[in-house]
């Protein structure tokens, strides 16, 4: 099956730098703005139970995650595991755990209080997309959130948030293209979340 993320040129059809795009298992898709008509679609119209890929496109870049939670960022694969001793808990690469799709924009507006005018144009300064999931592995329940953040004029990065239902003294292992890129000491207390940013440059 041909993927819209593979076939598309990665250029936004509107002036907005990036638009979100969801691809379904039947080969159809829904994008924030229609590629032909430029009509805007609501994020809440996404049929999340049918998604096989979700992400953003813009400036020739195609950034998305697959149905198994593995990110593909313009050809670079990003996977995450949590390791305790010799035991590994995969946080990506699992089927049917990544339907809770997230996308939002960070924006700012300026207000002219002295001149009696209202708000000026709103400027988007960061695009964000990813998911949150609940994963149960060998008696341990993890809540895991993974976001790709694309700030204006700066390098994009990943943000990972993790909480477990029990105390664990482990390491967060981040892989790029199946090779370990970073191992971060990440002890977890029961019910207390930990957060880390991972640069992609």
Short mmCIF file of C-alpha atoms in Angstrom, two decimals:
data_model
loop_
_atom_site.label_atom_id
_atom_site.label_comp_id
_atom_site.label_asym_id
_atom_site.label_seq_id
_atom_site.Cartn_x
_atom_site.Cartn_y
_atom_site.Cartn_z
CA UNK A 1 0.00 0.00 0.00
CA UNK A 2 1.29 3.47 -0.92
CA UNK A 3 1.67 5.84 2.04
CA UNK A 4 0.70 9.51 1.75
CA UNK A 5 3.70 10.28 3.98
CA UNK A 6 5.97 8.53 1.46
CA UNK A 7 4.40 9.92 -1.70
CA UNK A 8 3.71 13.52 -0.65
CA UNK A 9 6.37 16.19 -1.18
CA UNK A 10 6.14 17.30 2.46
CA UNK A 11 5.07 20.86 1.64
CA UNK A 12 2.12 22.45 3.44
CA UNK A 13 -0.75 23.37 1.07
CA UNK A 14 -1.38 26.59 3.04
CA UNK A 15 0.74 29.38 4.54
CA UNK A 16 0.96 27.57 7.87
CA UNK A 17 4.46 26.04 8.23
CA UNK A 18 3.25 22.55 9.21
CA UNK A 19 -0.10 20.78 9.08
CA UNK A 20 -1.13 17.60 10.84
CA UNK A 21 -1.89 14.50 8.79
CA UNK A 22 -3.47 11.18 9.75
CA UNK A 23 -3.29 8.10 7.54
CA UNK A 24 -5.79 5.21 7.77
CA UNK A 25 -5.31 1.49 7.19
CA UNK A 26 -7.63 1.59 4.14
CA UNK A 27 -5.26 3.95 2.31
CA UNK A 28 -7.28 7.15 2.91
CA UNK A 29 -6.17 10.07 5.04
CA UNK A 30 -7.35 13.23 6.80
CA UNK A 31 -5.22 16.36 6.84
CA UNK A 32 -5.60 19.62 8.74
CA UNK A 33 -6.09 21.36 5.40
CA UNK A 34 -7.25 19.56 2.25
CA UNK A 35 -4.42 19.32 -0.27
CA UNK A 36 -6.70 20.37 -3.17
CA UNK A 37 -9.42 22.61 -1.75
CA UNK A 38 -7.42 23.90 1.27
CA UNK A 39 -10.57 23.36 3.37
CA UNK A 40 -9.77 23.07 7.08
CA UNK A 41 -10.66 19.86 8.93
CA UNK A 42 -11.24 19.44 12.65
CA UNK A 43 -8.74 17.35 14.62
CA UNK A 44 -11.75 15.78 16.33
CA UNK A 45 -12.85 14.33 12.98
CA UNK A 46 -9.90 11.92 13.06
CA UNK A 47 -10.94 8.28 13.26
CA UNK A 48 -8.27 7.28 15.75
CA UNK A 49 -9.18 3.59 15.78
CA UNK A 50 -8.29 3.43 12.05
CA UNK A 51 -4.97 5.31 12.17
CA UNK A 52 -1.78 3.62 11.02
CA UNK A 53 0.31 6.81 10.92
CA UNK A 54 0.01 10.32 12.32
CA UNK A 55 2.26 13.34 12.17
CA UNK A 56 2.97 16.64 10.47
CA UNK A 57 4.35 17.75 7.11
CA UNK A 58 5.90 21.04 6.09
CA UNK A 59 9.04 22.57 4.55
CA UNK A 60 9.66 19.28 2.74
CA UNK A 61 9.81 17.34 6.00
CA UNK A 62 7.63 14.35 6.86
CA UNK A 63 7.50 13.67 10.58
CA UNK A 64 5.20 10.98 11.93
CA UNK A 65 4.77 7.94 14.13
CA UNK A 66 3.56 4.50 13.12
CA UNK A 67 0.70 2.54 14.73
CA UNK A 68 3.26 0.80 16.94
CA UNK A 69 4.47 4.10 18.44
CA UNK A 70 7.82 4.19 16.61
CA UNK A 71 8.60 7.66 15.26
CA UNK A 72 9.87 8.29 11.73
CA UNK A 73 11.33 11.78 11.60
CA UNK A 74 12.26 12.47 8.02
CA UNK A 75 13.70 8.97 7.73
CA UNK A 76 15.18 8.68 11.23
CA UNK A 77 13.54 6.06 13.43
CA UNK A 78 13.11 6.78 17.16
CA UNK A 79 12.33 3.98 19.63
CA UNK A 80 12.24 3.93 23.44
CA UNK A 81 12.62 1.23 26.08
CA UNK A 82 12.89 1.24 29.87
CA UNK A 83 15.57 -1.09 31.21
CA UNK A 84 15.88 -2.46 34.74
CA UNK A 85 18.98 -4.63 35.04
CA UNK A 86 18.73 -7.19 32.25
CA UNK A 87 14.96 -6.72 31.91
CA UNK A 88 13.73 -4.47 29.07
CA UNK A 89 10.27 -2.96 28.90
CA UNK A 90 9.58 -1.77 25.32
CA UNK A 91 7.65 1.52 25.34
CA UNK A 92 7.43 1.62 21.53
CA UNK A 93 7.12 -1.13 18.96
CA UNK A 94 3.90 -2.52 20.44
CA UNK A 95 0.63 -2.93 18.54
CA UNK A 96 -2.61 -1.14 19.45
CA UNK A 97 -1.32 1.05 22.27
CA UNK A 98 -0.97 4.41 20.53
CA UNK A 99 -4.46 5.61 19.58
CA UNK A 100 -4.51 8.59 21.95
CA UNK A 101 -3.12 11.07 19.43
CA UNK A 102 -1.89 14.51 20.50
CA UNK A 103 -1.27 17.60 18.40
CA UNK A 104 -1.21 21.25 19.36
CA UNK A 105 0.54 24.52 18.59
CA UNK A 106 2.34 26.93 20.91
CA UNK A 107 1.50 30.46 19.85
CA UNK A 108 1.82 34.04 21.04
CA UNK A 109 0.00 37.27 20.37
CA UNK A 110 0.86 40.85 21.22
CA UNK A 111 -1.69 43.38 22.43
CA UNK A 112 -1.56 47.11 21.79
CA UNK A 113 -2.94 48.56 25.04
CA UNK A 114 -1.87 52.15 24.43
CA UNK A 115 -3.37 52.60 20.97
CA UNK A 116 -6.75 51.11 21.85
CA UNK A 117 -6.25 48.38 19.31
CA UNK A 118 -6.85 44.71 19.93
CA UNK A 119 -4.59 41.75 19.39
CA UNK A 120 -2.23 41.66 16.48
CA UNK A 121 -1.69 38.54 14.41
CA UNK A 122 -1.06 35.37 16.36
CA UNK A 123 2.34 33.79 15.66
CA UNK A 124 2.85 30.03 15.96
CA UNK A 125 6.25 29.45 17.54
CA UNK A 126 6.15 25.67 18.01
CA UNK A 127 4.34 22.64 16.56
CA UNK A 128 3.87 19.52 18.68
CA UNK A 129 2.60 16.02 17.90
CA UNK A 130 2.72 12.56 19.43
CA UNK A 131 0.64 10.36 21.70
CA UNK A 132 0.03 9.12 25.21
CA UNK A 133 -0.50 5.48 26.08
CA UNK A 134 -0.94 2.99 28.91
CA UNK A 135 1.26 -0.09 28.57
CA UNK A 136 1.18 -3.18 30.79
CA UNK A 137 4.22 -5.45 30.60
CA UNK A 138 4.90 -8.38 32.92
CA UNK A 139 2.91 -6.96 35.81
CA UNK A 140 4.13 -3.37 35.46
CA UNK A 141 1.79 -0.65 34.17
CA UNK A 142 3.43 2.36 32.50
CA UNK A 143 1.84 5.60 31.40
CA UNK A 144 3.97 6.91 28.56
CA UNK A 145 3.75 10.13 26.57
CA UNK A 146 5.99 10.89 23.59
CA UNK A 147 5.95 14.24 21.79
CA UNK A 148 7.96 15.58 18.88
CA UNK A 149 8.41 19.33 19.32
CA UNK A 150 9.27 21.60 16.40
CA UNK A 151 10.17 25.11 17.60
CA UNK A 152 10.46 27.98 15.13
CA UNK A 153 14.09 28.72 14.24
CA UNK A 154 15.51 25.99 16.50
CA UNK A 155 16.25 22.28 16.30
CA UNK A 156 13.36 19.92 16.90
CA UNK A 157 13.48 17.58 19.88
CA UNK A 158 11.57 14.78 21.58
CA UNK A 159 9.89 15.03 24.98
CA UNK A 160 9.24 11.80 26.87
CA UNK A 161 7.13 11.49 30.04
CA UNK A 162 6.91 8.23 31.99
CA UNK A 163 5.23 7.02 35.17
CA UNK A 164 4.94 3.47 36.57
CA UNK A 165 2.61 1.87 39.11
CA UNK A 166 5.58 0.69 41.19
CA UNK A 167 9.08 1.78 42.18
CA UNK A 168 11.69 0.96 39.53
CA UNK A 169 15.39 1.76 39.41
CA UNK A 170 16.01 1.78 35.69
CA UNK A 171 17.32 3.52 32.62
CA UNK A 172 15.48 5.13 29.71
CA UNK A 173 17.05 3.90 26.49
CA UNK A 174 16.51 5.95 23.33
CA UNK A 175 17.40 4.42 19.97
CA UNK A 176 17.93 6.12 16.62
CA UNK A 177 17.70 3.82 13.60
CA UNK A 178 17.96 0.73 15.86
CA UNK A 179 21.14 1.94 17.57
CA UNK A 180 21.33 3.22 21.13
CA UNK A 181 21.64 7.01 20.99
CA UNK A 182 21.34 7.74 24.70
CA UNK A 183 20.85 5.95 28.01
CA UNK A 184 19.45 8.14 30.76
CA UNK A 185 19.41 7.16 34.43
CA UNK A 186 15.68 7.30 35.24
CA UNK A 187 14.63 5.88 38.61
CA UNK A 188 10.84 5.93 39.02
CA UNK A 189 8.78 6.29 42.19
CA UNK A 190 5.34 4.73 42.23
CA UNK A 191 2.81 7.10 40.62
CA UNK A 192 5.34 9.92 40.13
CA UNK A 193 6.11 10.98 36.56
CA UNK A 194 9.53 11.71 35.15
CA UNK A 195 10.23 13.81 32.07
CA UNK A 196 13.17 14.19 29.71
CA UNK A 197 13.97 16.06 26.50
CA UNK A 198 16.06 14.43 23.77
CA UNK A 199 17.69 16.57 21.07
CA UNK A 200 17.48 15.35 17.49
CA UNK A 201 20.22 17.40 15.85
#
